Amino acid sequence: MTLVIKNGRVIDPANSLDEPKDLLIHKGRIKAIESPGSISFEAGEKPSVIDAKGCVVCPGLIDMHVHFREPGFEYKETITSGCQSAAAGGFTSVAVMPNTNPVNDTRAVTEYILSLARAEGIINVYPIAAITQKLEGERLSEMADLKDAGAIAFSDDGRPVMNNELMRRAFEYSKMFKLPLIQHSEMLDLTEGGCMNEGMVSTELGLKGMPAEAEDIMVYRDIALLEKTGGQLHVAHISSKNSVELVRQAKSRGLSVTCEVAPHHFTLTDEAVRGYDTNTKMSPPLRTIDDVKAIKEGLQDGTIDIIATDHAPHDIADKQVEYQNACFGIVGLETALPLSLKLVDEKILSIGDVIKKLTFTPADIFNLEAGSLSLDNEADLLIFNPNLEYSIDISKFHSKSKNSPFDGWKVKGKVIRTLVKGKTVYSANEN
Amino acid sequence: MFNRKNILGTKCLVEEEITTILDTADSFKEISTRPIKKVPTLRGKTIINLFFEPSTRTRTSFEIAGKRLSADVINISGSSSSTVKDENLIDTALNLEAMHPDIIVVRHGLSGVPEMISQHVKCPIINAGDGYHEHPTQALLDLHTIREAKGTLKGLNITIVGDIAHSRVVRSNIYAMKTMGMNVKLIGPSTMIPLGIEKMGVSVGYDLEGAINDADVIMMLRLQKERQSRYLLSSIREYSNLYCLTSKFLEKAKEDVLIFHPGPVNRGIEISLDVMESERSLILTQVTNGVAVRMALMYLLLGGKNDTSN
Amino acid sequence: MNSVVFSEQDISWAVTRITHEILEKNKGATNLVLVGIRTRGATLAKRIAKKINDIEGIEVDLGILDITLYRDDLSAGKQNPLIEKTSLPFPLEGKQVVLIDDVLFTGRSIRAAIDALIDFGRPASIQLGVLIDRGHRELPIRPDYVGKNIPTSKADRVQVLMREDDGKDEVCIIDALTKDNS
């Protein structure tokens, strides 16, 4: 019922806090944040105590882009295993993409997902519903109904909305419900048959390339349409330097554009594809060192608002095939924190900024009641040790799928404990 | 000395290795002229040809090479279509390895497969062509043929013509030829030449006529109809007008220029019939040398390695 | 310790004697084929062929055999022994073939040479001439013509140097206890 977390370095970007503090949690809510040692109790009360010495205590992380594959592809991941994976990665809220089977384009599927997540009671799951029915890119989905059922944004992710007229109408329609459209920006005709970034590496490896222009052109189109119609655009998994620049310019014109980046796009380049490890295959693909540089600059100057993993679990049968035939995507929930903390080592971001892009800012953009340690908020917390070094071991992942290129990497920054509504949903000691 | 475990490509081969392979191939060429075209060198060894892409000539060449060394050669056609979900690729390789082959020769329509297989099996792998990545034995037999005819490789000019973007023959040849000191020029329609390929140390052009005078060797490539999208060409007719090697183009060539083609030839599209049959065409010599080079590679990979000691 | 067991003069006398013995046994040089094994056997065969030409005025068919591909010890031996050219550009049917090698030891090289020869054709007979027989046979092979019998211990190395290949004519034994300085 009552929990005290003491001796931690509390970082809460929402409240511009970065100090040693003790927290008091009661009935699942944050009741006090005080100087260390100052929390007092009634006589007779015996709270549980968590000693967060040497650790950072921050809001539970929020991942605005995950694929939990349920309903329809439960062999890759279920809502349960996905939530367990998220908790192990320090996330207390995730937004799930609608490319399930059936697609989340109706109230029924949205409510199914929400009820499953609630029944499991591990972390908070926010559904993202489809922009178009069945993701076919032909007809708008029932956005009003979907919002009412609990959808917090719309996306056809996995796929782009190719039809220009339909995308224009999608902006106009969604504007009425004040929910953002999340676009997987990819001009499919330019990337047809491609499986990695187009460049010197793809020429040498004999693999068909997906040029960065496929992303840039759609980002440009969406910004142009948004400027005309109004609405809110969020560019999913940005990867190309020109796209970052387009978003930067759109923001400077005051347009309602935001974007996210996945950790693999600031950690790896297309050189990682040498050796044909299918865990380097994702869409958008790993790009060149110039793109990675531009992404880091975008993170620094705020052009890139949030970090989101695009957690895409795939079974070994879908990955242990020829590179061309392998499914796109890698899991990301359990590697996001250490990879993002590398940005601190590289002096790209401060630790507070990293946490902000994973907590306050996503909640702010998508209007979620999460991402901050304000008094009376639900106690969704992450306790992590920023200095603890360890090796990533995919066999210990909680996700059903182990498709990650980071196996064996020596990293720094380990999740010690994740709490949702004051209840521990992951503890490093028991795992 | 030859210490490679696999022959996956020519990119990593150094000059000494290529020279050793060519010298060894010289000795093996003579065996094919004997009345008994066999030596007992690889007697009792098992060589599996795992061909996921249909290919009569390359597979036959490997088969004859192995049999002339007295090895037992087994041909397996794998289904390369991803829609036919039979046995997974890695499972197929592991199952074969469980039968203790001494070499697996792999050809596949998709790049990277021989390398993937080599990461999972212990026996040597020879890449017989993967997607449009590498075709090392073809490049080596091309070099062998050139060296045989010209006596040397260093400083020679070669012009390679055709669908550069989708050619594994071109990539393997570029690496091997640059290692041996040749000058490589690539000619083809701009849609079929990858952007930035000059960084491989080659020159690029779109005009066949201008690339003929200096060439010591002209290599024509196959129009890879199965690998192209429909947007790369206007018509075969126009392609052939611009890039088909005819005697008219050859008027400006050196007297002793050599004509190559990895085969099979699309007559009248890549080379005209009279040029194919002229004495400057070494297309059939390439085939003969193919057997010798493949024998040499099998010998070099297996000769001197045996786990039963006497 | 190197000890010279056969000097330049000794070699010259032996080659002459072997040549005469070959002619004597085969009743002349018609129908005769000389085949030299690997480098120095081939050198010796060339010298014998020249001597036959001097004596009989006949140019005898001369072949070179590389037996690397026929060895039974490809595994145990050095990795990838370099192959040299084999050249037997004449028919063997009905001929008396004289194999020539520099040193006869275990007999395995000769067995490999016989296998190779038979792949090329069917000679009327195969005879064997060697400059040095050092004993320690492992197969039932016997020479028809010998330059000199030299007893050795199995671990010794017998080094044959030929003027055309090494600059001088000499045969020496490098005994087992000496470090190999080649």
PDB file of N, CA and C in Angstrom, chain A residues 225-290:
ATOM      1  N   LEU A 225       0.680  18.932 -47.548  1.00  0.00           N
ATOM      2  CA  LEU A 225      -0.755  18.728 -47.359  1.00  0.00           C
ATOM      3  C   LEU A 225      -1.189  19.285 -46.010  1.00  0.00           C
ATOM      4  N   LEU A 226      -0.381  19.023 -44.977  1.00  0.00           N
ATOM      5  CA  LEU A 226      -0.706  19.500 -43.634  1.00  0.00           C
ATOM      6  C   LEU A 226      -0.820  21.010 -43.616  1.00  0.00           C
ATOM      7  N   GLU A 227       0.076  21.646 -44.339  1.00  0.00           N
ATOM      8  CA  GLU A 227       0.072  23.109 -44.370  1.00  0.00           C
ATOM      9  C   GLU A 227      -1.245  23.615 -44.950  1.00  0.00           C
ATOM     10  N   LYS A 228      -1.774  22.891 -45.913  1.00  0.00           N
ATOM     11  CA  LYS A 228      -3.010  23.313 -46.543  1.00  0.00           C
ATOM     12  C   LYS A 228      -4.220  23.043 -45.654  1.00  0.00           C
ATOM     13  N   THR A 229      -4.274  21.858 -45.063  1.00  0.00           N
ATOM     14  CA  THR A 229      -5.507  21.408 -44.430  1.00  0.00           C
ATOM     15  C   THR A 229      -5.537  21.623 -42.935  1.00  0.00           C
ATOM     16  N   GLY A 230      -4.378  21.719 -42.295  1.00  0.00           N
ATOM     17  CA  GLY A 230      -4.359  21.671 -40.832  1.00  0.00           C
ATOM     18  C   GLY A 230      -4.407  20.225 -40.373  1.00  0.00           C
ATOM     19  N   GLY A 231      -4.334  20.024 -39.053  1.00  0.00           N
ATOM     20  CA  GLY A 231      -4.272  18.672 -38.518  1.00  0.00           C
ATOM     21  C   GLY A 231      -2.957  18.518 -37.781  1.00  0.00           C
ATOM     22  N   GLN A 232      -2.575  17.277 -37.557  1.00  0.00           N
ATOM     23  CA  GLN A 232      -1.334  17.060 -36.813  1.00  0.00           C
ATOM     24  C   GLN A 232      -0.602  15.872 -37.434  1.00  0.00           C
ATOM     25  N   LEU A 233       0.661  16.091 -37.792  1.00  0.00           N
ATOM     26  CA  LEU A 233       1.463  15.031 -38.405  1.00  0.00           C
ATOM     27  C   LEU A 233       2.570  14.613 -37.462  1.00  0.00           C
ATOM     28  N   HIS A 234       2.755  13.301 -37.331  1.00  0.00           N
ATOM     29  CA  HIS A 234       3.899  12.779 -36.585  1.00  0.00           C
ATOM     30  C   HIS A 234       4.632  11.820 -37.512  1.00  0.00           C
ATOM     31  N   VAL A 235       5.880  12.136 -37.809  1.00  0.00           N
ATOM     32  CA  VAL A 235       6.642  11.288 -38.731  1.00  0.00           C
ATOM     33  C   VAL A 235       7.237  10.127 -37.936  1.00  0.00           C
ATOM     34  N   ALA A 236       6.844   8.923 -38.301  1.00  0.00           N
ATOM     35  CA  ALA A 236       7.353   7.747 -37.593  1.00  0.00           C
ATOM     36  C   ALA A 236       8.806   7.494 -37.982  1.00  0.00           C
ATOM     37  N   HIS A 237       9.531   6.842 -37.107  1.00  0.00           N
ATOM     38  CA  HIS A 237      10.896   6.346 -37.343  1.00  0.00           C
ATOM     39  C   HIS A 237      11.669   7.109 -38.422  1.00  0.00           C
ATOM     40  N   ILE A 238      12.010   8.372 -38.139  1.00  0.00           N
ATOM     41  CA  ILE A 238      12.717   9.173 -39.142  1.00  0.00           C
ATOM     42  C   ILE A 238      14.126   8.615 -39.306  1.00  0.00           C
ATOM     43  N   SER A 239      14.632   8.585 -40.552  1.00  0.00           N
ATOM     44  CA  SER A 239      15.931   7.945 -40.753  1.00  0.00           C
ATOM     45  C   SER A 239      16.843   8.706 -41.702  1.00  0.00           C
ATOM     46  N   SER A 240      16.285   9.667 -42.462  1.00  0.00           N
ATOM     47  CA  SER A 240      17.068  10.276 -43.533  1.00  0.00           C
ATOM     48  C   SER A 240      17.395  11.721 -43.208  1.00  0.00           C
ATOM     49  N   LYS A 241      18.622  12.149 -43.592  1.00  0.00           N
ATOM     50  CA  LYS A 241      19.021  13.499 -43.181  1.00  0.00           C
ATOM     51  C   LYS A 241      18.146  14.568 -43.817  1.00  0.00           C
ATOM     52  N   ASN A 242      17.709  14.338 -45.052  1.00  0.00           N
ATOM     53  CA  ASN A 242      16.845  15.333 -45.686  1.00  0.00           C
ATOM     54  C   ASN A 242      15.487  15.428 -45.004  1.00  0.00           C
ATOM     55  N   SER A 243      14.980  14.295 -44.539  1.00  0.00           N
ATOM     56  CA  SER A 243      13.699  14.317 -43.817  1.00  0.00           C
ATOM     57  C   SER A 243      13.824  15.139 -42.541  1.00  0.00           C
ATOM     58  N   VAL A 244      14.939  14.973 -41.840  1.00  0.00           N
ATOM     59  CA  VAL A 244      15.140  15.736 -40.602  1.00  0.00           C
ATOM     60  C   VAL A 244      15.116  17.232 -40.925  1.00  0.00           C
ATOM     61  N   GLU A 245      15.775  17.599 -42.001  1.00  0.00           N
ATOM     62  CA  GLU A 245      15.814  19.008 -42.386  1.00  0.00           C
ATOM     63  C   GLU A 245      14.419  19.510 -42.757  1.00  0.00           C
ATOM     64  N   LEU A 246      13.635  18.677 -43.453  1.00  0.00           N
ATOM     65  CA  LEU A 246      12.272  19.081 -43.818  1.00  0.00           C
ATOM     66  C   LEU A 246      11.431  19.321 -42.573  1.00  0.00           C
ATOM     67  N   VAL A 247      11.563  18.452 -41.583  1.00  0.00           N
ATOM     68  CA  VAL A 247      10.796  18.633 -40.346  1.00  0.00           C
ATOM     69  C   VAL A 247      11.248  19.904 -39.635  1.00  0.00           C
ATOM     70  N   ARG A 248      12.563  20.117 -39.649  1.00  0.00           N
ATOM     71  CA  ARG A 248      13.099  21.328 -39.004  1.00  0.00           C
ATOM     72  C   ARG A 248      12.487  22.580 -39.632  1.00  0.00           C
ATOM     73  N   GLN A 249      12.452  22.615 -40.956  1.00  0.00           N
ATOM     74  CA  GLN A 249      11.905  23.796 -41.626  1.00  0.00           C
ATOM     75  C   GLN A 249      10.411  23.930 -41.364  1.00  0.00           C
ATOM     76  N   ALA A 250       9.694  22.797 -41.368  1.00  0.00           N
ATOM     77  CA  ALA A 250       8.248  22.862 -41.118  1.00  0.00           C
ATOM     78  C   ALA A 250       7.963  23.409 -39.730  1.00  0.00           C
ATOM     79  N   LYS A 251       8.758  22.978 -38.763  1.00  0.00           N
ATOM     80  CA  LYS A 251       8.552  23.481 -37.403  1.00  0.00           C
ATOM     81  C   LYS A 251       8.806  24.974 -37.341  1.00  0.00           C
ATOM     82  N   SER A 252       9.847  25.402 -38.091  1.00  0.00           N
ATOM     83  CA  SER A 252      10.156  26.838 -38.020  1.00  0.00           C
ATOM     84  C   SER A 252       9.049  27.670 -38.649  1.00  0.00           C
ATOM     85  N   ARG A 253       8.231  27.030 -39.488  1.00  0.00           N
ATOM     86  CA  ARG A 253       7.081  27.746 -40.057  1.00  0.00           C
ATOM     87  C   ARG A 253       5.866  27.609 -39.168  1.00  0.00           C
ATOM     88  N   GLY A 254       6.036  26.988 -38.022  1.00  0.00           N
ATOM     89  CA  GLY A 254       4.949  26.892 -37.056  1.00  0.00           C
ATOM     90  C   GLY A 254       3.963  25.771 -37.337  1.00  0.00           C
ATOM     91  N   LEU A 255       4.330  24.812 -38.185  1.00  0.00           N
ATOM     92  CA  LEU A 255       3.391  23.733 -38.501  1.00  0.00           C
ATOM     93  C   LEU A 255       3.363  22.693 -37.398  1.00  0.00           C
ATOM     94  N   SER A 256       2.245  21.996 -37.329  1.00  0.00           N
ATOM     95  CA  SER A 256       2.047  21.017 -36.264  1.00  0.00           C
ATOM     96  C   SER A 256       2.651  19.661 -36.671  1.00  0.00           C
ATOM     97  N   VAL A 257       3.980  19.650 -36.692  1.00  0.00           N
ATOM     98  CA  VAL A 257       4.694  18.429 -37.089  1.00  0.00           C
ATOM     99  C   VAL A 257       5.584  17.986 -35.946  1.00  0.00           C
ATOM    100  N   THR A 258       5.581  16.691 -35.677  1.00  0.00           N
ATOM    101  CA  THR A 258       6.552  16.137 -34.740  1.00  0.00           C
ATOM    102  C   THR A 258       7.135  14.893 -35.382  1.00  0.00           C
ATOM    103  N   CYS A 259       8.195  14.357 -34.774  1.00  0.00           N
ATOM    104  CA  CYS A 259       8.752  13.122 -35.318  1.00  0.00           C
ATOM    105  C   CYS A 259       9.447  12.318 -34.236  1.00  0.00           C
ATOM    106  N   GLU A 260       9.752  11.046 -34.565  1.00  0.00           N
ATOM    107  CA  GLU A 260      10.399  10.151 -33.614  1.00  0.00           C
ATOM    108  C   GLU A 260      11.570   9.476 -34.313  1.00  0.00           C
ATOM    109  N   VAL A 261      12.503   8.987 -33.508  1.00  0.00           N
ATOM    110  CA  VAL A 261      13.597   8.202 -34.066  1.00  0.00           C
ATOM    111  C   VAL A 261      13.745   6.921 -33.239  1.00  0.00           C
ATOM    112  N   ALA A 262      14.103   5.847 -33.923  1.00  0.00           N
ATOM    113  CA  ALA A 262      14.341   4.586 -33.220  1.00  0.00           C
ATOM    114  C   ALA A 262      15.824   4.467 -32.889  1.00  0.00           C
ATOM    115  N   PRO A 263      16.161   3.844 -31.764  1.00  0.00           N
ATOM    116  CA  PRO A 263      17.572   3.771 -31.358  1.00  0.00           C
ATOM    117  C   PRO A 263      18.495   3.174 -32.416  1.00  0.00           C
ATOM    118  N   HIS A 264      18.002   2.226 -33.226  1.00  0.00           N
ATOM    119  CA  HIS A 264      18.929   1.640 -34.200  1.00  0.00           C
ATOM    120  C   HIS A 264      19.344   2.653 -35.262  1.00  0.00           C
ATOM    121  N   HIS A 265      18.529   3.692 -35.464  1.00  0.00           N
ATOM    122  CA  HIS A 265      18.895   4.671 -36.480  1.00  0.00           C
ATOM    123  C   HIS A 265      19.896   5.693 -35.989  1.00  0.00           C
ATOM    124  N   PHE A 266      20.178   5.726 -34.678  1.00  0.00           N
ATOM    125  CA  PHE A 266      21.328   6.530 -34.274  1.00  0.00           C
ATOM    126  C   PHE A 266      22.484   5.670 -33.758  1.00  0.00           C
ATOM    127  N   THR A 267      22.369   4.361 -33.912  1.00  0.00           N
ATOM    128  CA  THR A 267      23.425   3.471 -33.425  1.00  0.00           C
ATOM    129  C   THR A 267      24.156   2.739 -34.556  1.00  0.00           C
ATOM    130  N   LEU A 268      23.442   2.382 -35.592  1.00  0.00           N
ATOM    131  CA  LEU A 268      24.037   1.586 -36.669  1.00  0.00           C
ATOM    132  C   LEU A 268      23.930   2.305 -38.006  1.00  0.00           C
ATOM    133  N   THR A 269      24.828   1.925 -38.931  1.00  0.00           N
ATOM    134  CA  THR A 269      24.698   2.394 -40.316  1.00  0.00           C
ATOM    135  C   THR A 269      24.516   1.188 -41.233  1.00  0.00           C
ATOM    136  N   ASP A 270      24.389   1.454 -42.552  1.00  0.00           N
ATOM    137  CA  ASP A 270      24.195   0.341 -43.481  1.00  0.00           C
ATOM    138  C   ASP A 270      25.420  -0.568 -43.565  1.00  0.00           C
ATOM    139  N   GLU A 271      26.567  -0.137 -43.026  1.00  0.00           N
ATOM    140  CA  GLU A 271      27.732  -1.029 -42.990  1.00  0.00           C
ATOM    141  C   GLU A 271      27.420  -2.289 -42.186  1.00  0.00           C
ATOM    142  N   ALA A 272      26.472  -2.166 -41.238  1.00  0.00           N
ATOM    143  CA  ALA A 272      26.129  -3.325 -40.403  1.00  0.00           C
ATOM    144  C   ALA A 272      25.507  -4.455 -41.214  1.00  0.00           C
ATOM    145  N   VAL A 273      25.054  -4.161 -42.423  1.00  0.00           N
ATOM    146  CA  VAL A 273      24.411  -5.200 -43.225  1.00  0.00           C
ATOM    147  C   VAL A 273      25.438  -6.167 -43.809  1.00  0.00           C
ATOM    148  N   ARG A 274      26.693  -5.771 -43.887  1.00  0.00           N
ATOM    149  CA  ARG A 274      27.713  -6.692 -44.397  1.00  0.00           C
ATOM    150  C   ARG A 274      27.684  -7.957 -43.551  1.00  0.00           C
ATOM    151  N   GLY A 275      27.717  -9.111 -44.214  1.00  0.00           N
ATOM    152  CA  GLY A 275      27.578 -10.359 -43.473  1.00  0.00           C
ATOM    153  C   GLY A 275      26.145 -10.867 -43.541  1.00  0.00           C
ATOM    154  N   TYR A 276      25.233 -10.031 -44.061  1.00  0.00           N
ATOM    155  CA  TYR A 276      23.861 -10.465 -44.350  1.00  0.00           C
ATOM    156  C   TYR A 276      23.092 -10.940 -43.113  1.00  0.00           C
ATOM    157  N   ASP A 277      23.376 -10.385 -41.931  1.00  0.00           N
ATOM    158  CA  ASP A 277      22.579 -10.721 -40.745  1.00  0.00           C
ATOM    159  C   ASP A 277      21.199 -10.093 -40.905  1.00  0.00           C
ATOM    160  N   THR A 278      20.169 -10.917 -40.953  1.00  0.00           N
ATOM    161  CA  THR A 278      18.827 -10.388 -41.200  1.00  0.00           C
ATOM    162  C   THR A 278      18.314  -9.545 -40.054  1.00  0.00           C
ATOM    163  N   ASN A 279      19.012  -9.549 -38.925  1.00  0.00           N
ATOM    164  CA  ASN A 279      18.639  -8.640 -37.853  1.00  0.00           C
ATOM    165  C   ASN A 279      19.117  -7.215 -38.108  1.00  0.00           C
ATOM    166  N   THR A 280      19.632  -6.963 -39.306  1.00  0.00           N
ATOM    167  CA  THR A 280      19.935  -5.591 -39.706  1.00  0.00           C
ATOM    168  C   THR A 280      18.929  -5.111 -40.742  1.00  0.00           C
ATOM    169  N   LYS A 281      17.886  -5.915 -40.964  1.00  0.00           N
ATOM    170  CA  LYS A 281      16.897  -5.556 -41.977  1.00  0.00           C
ATOM    171  C   LYS A 281      15.677  -4.957 -41.304  1.00  0.00           C
ATOM    172  N   MET A 282      15.442  -3.710 -41.590  1.00  0.00           N
ATOM    173  CA  MET A 282      14.238  -3.071 -41.090  1.00  0.00           C
ATOM    174  C   MET A 282      13.819  -1.969 -42.053  1.00  0.00           C
ATOM    175  N   SER A 283      12.591  -1.475 -41.869  1.00  0.00           N
ATOM    176  CA  SER A 283      12.112  -0.411 -42.735  1.00  0.00           C
ATOM    177  C   SER A 283      11.607   0.728 -41.873  1.00  0.00           C
ATOM    178  N   PRO A 284      12.130   1.965 -42.010  1.00  0.00           N
ATOM    179  CA  PRO A 284      13.177   2.304 -42.960  1.00  0.00           C
ATOM    180  C   PRO A 284      14.507   1.652 -42.605  1.00  0.00           C
ATOM    181  N   PRO A 285      15.374   1.519 -43.599  1.00  0.00           N
ATOM    182  CA  PRO A 285      16.594   0.752 -43.373  1.00  0.00           C
ATOM    183  C   PRO A 285      17.645   1.568 -42.635  1.00  0.00           C
ATOM    184  N   LEU A 286      18.694   0.885 -42.192  1.00  0.00           N
ATOM    185  CA  LEU A 286      19.845   1.576 -41.635  1.00  0.00           C
ATOM    186  C   LEU A 286      20.480   2.376 -42.761  1.00  0.00           C
ATOM    187  N   ARG A 287      20.858   3.607 -42.461  1.00  0.00           N
ATOM    188  CA  ARG A 287      21.363   4.443 -43.553  1.00  0.00           C
ATOM    189  C   ARG A 287      22.827   4.787 -43.332  1.00  0.00           C
ATOM    190  N   THR A 288      23.283   5.886 -43.946  1.00  0.00           N
ATOM    191  CA  THR A 288      24.724   6.164 -43.930  1.00  0.00           C
ATOM    192  C   THR A 288      25.115   6.973 -42.709  1.00  0.00           C
ATOM    193  N   ILE A 289      26.422   7.122 -42.555  1.00  0.00           N
ATOM    194  CA  ILE A 289      26.945   7.862 -41.413  1.00  0.00           C
ATOM    195  C   ILE A 289      26.478   9.317 -41.449  1.00  0.00           C
ATOM    196  N   ASP A 290      26.290   9.882 -42.634  1.00  0.00           N
ATOM    197  CA  ASP A 290      25.791  11.262 -42.740  1.00  0.00           C
ATOM    198  C   ASP A 290      24.370  11.371 -42.193  1.00  0.00           C
TER     199      ASP A 290
END
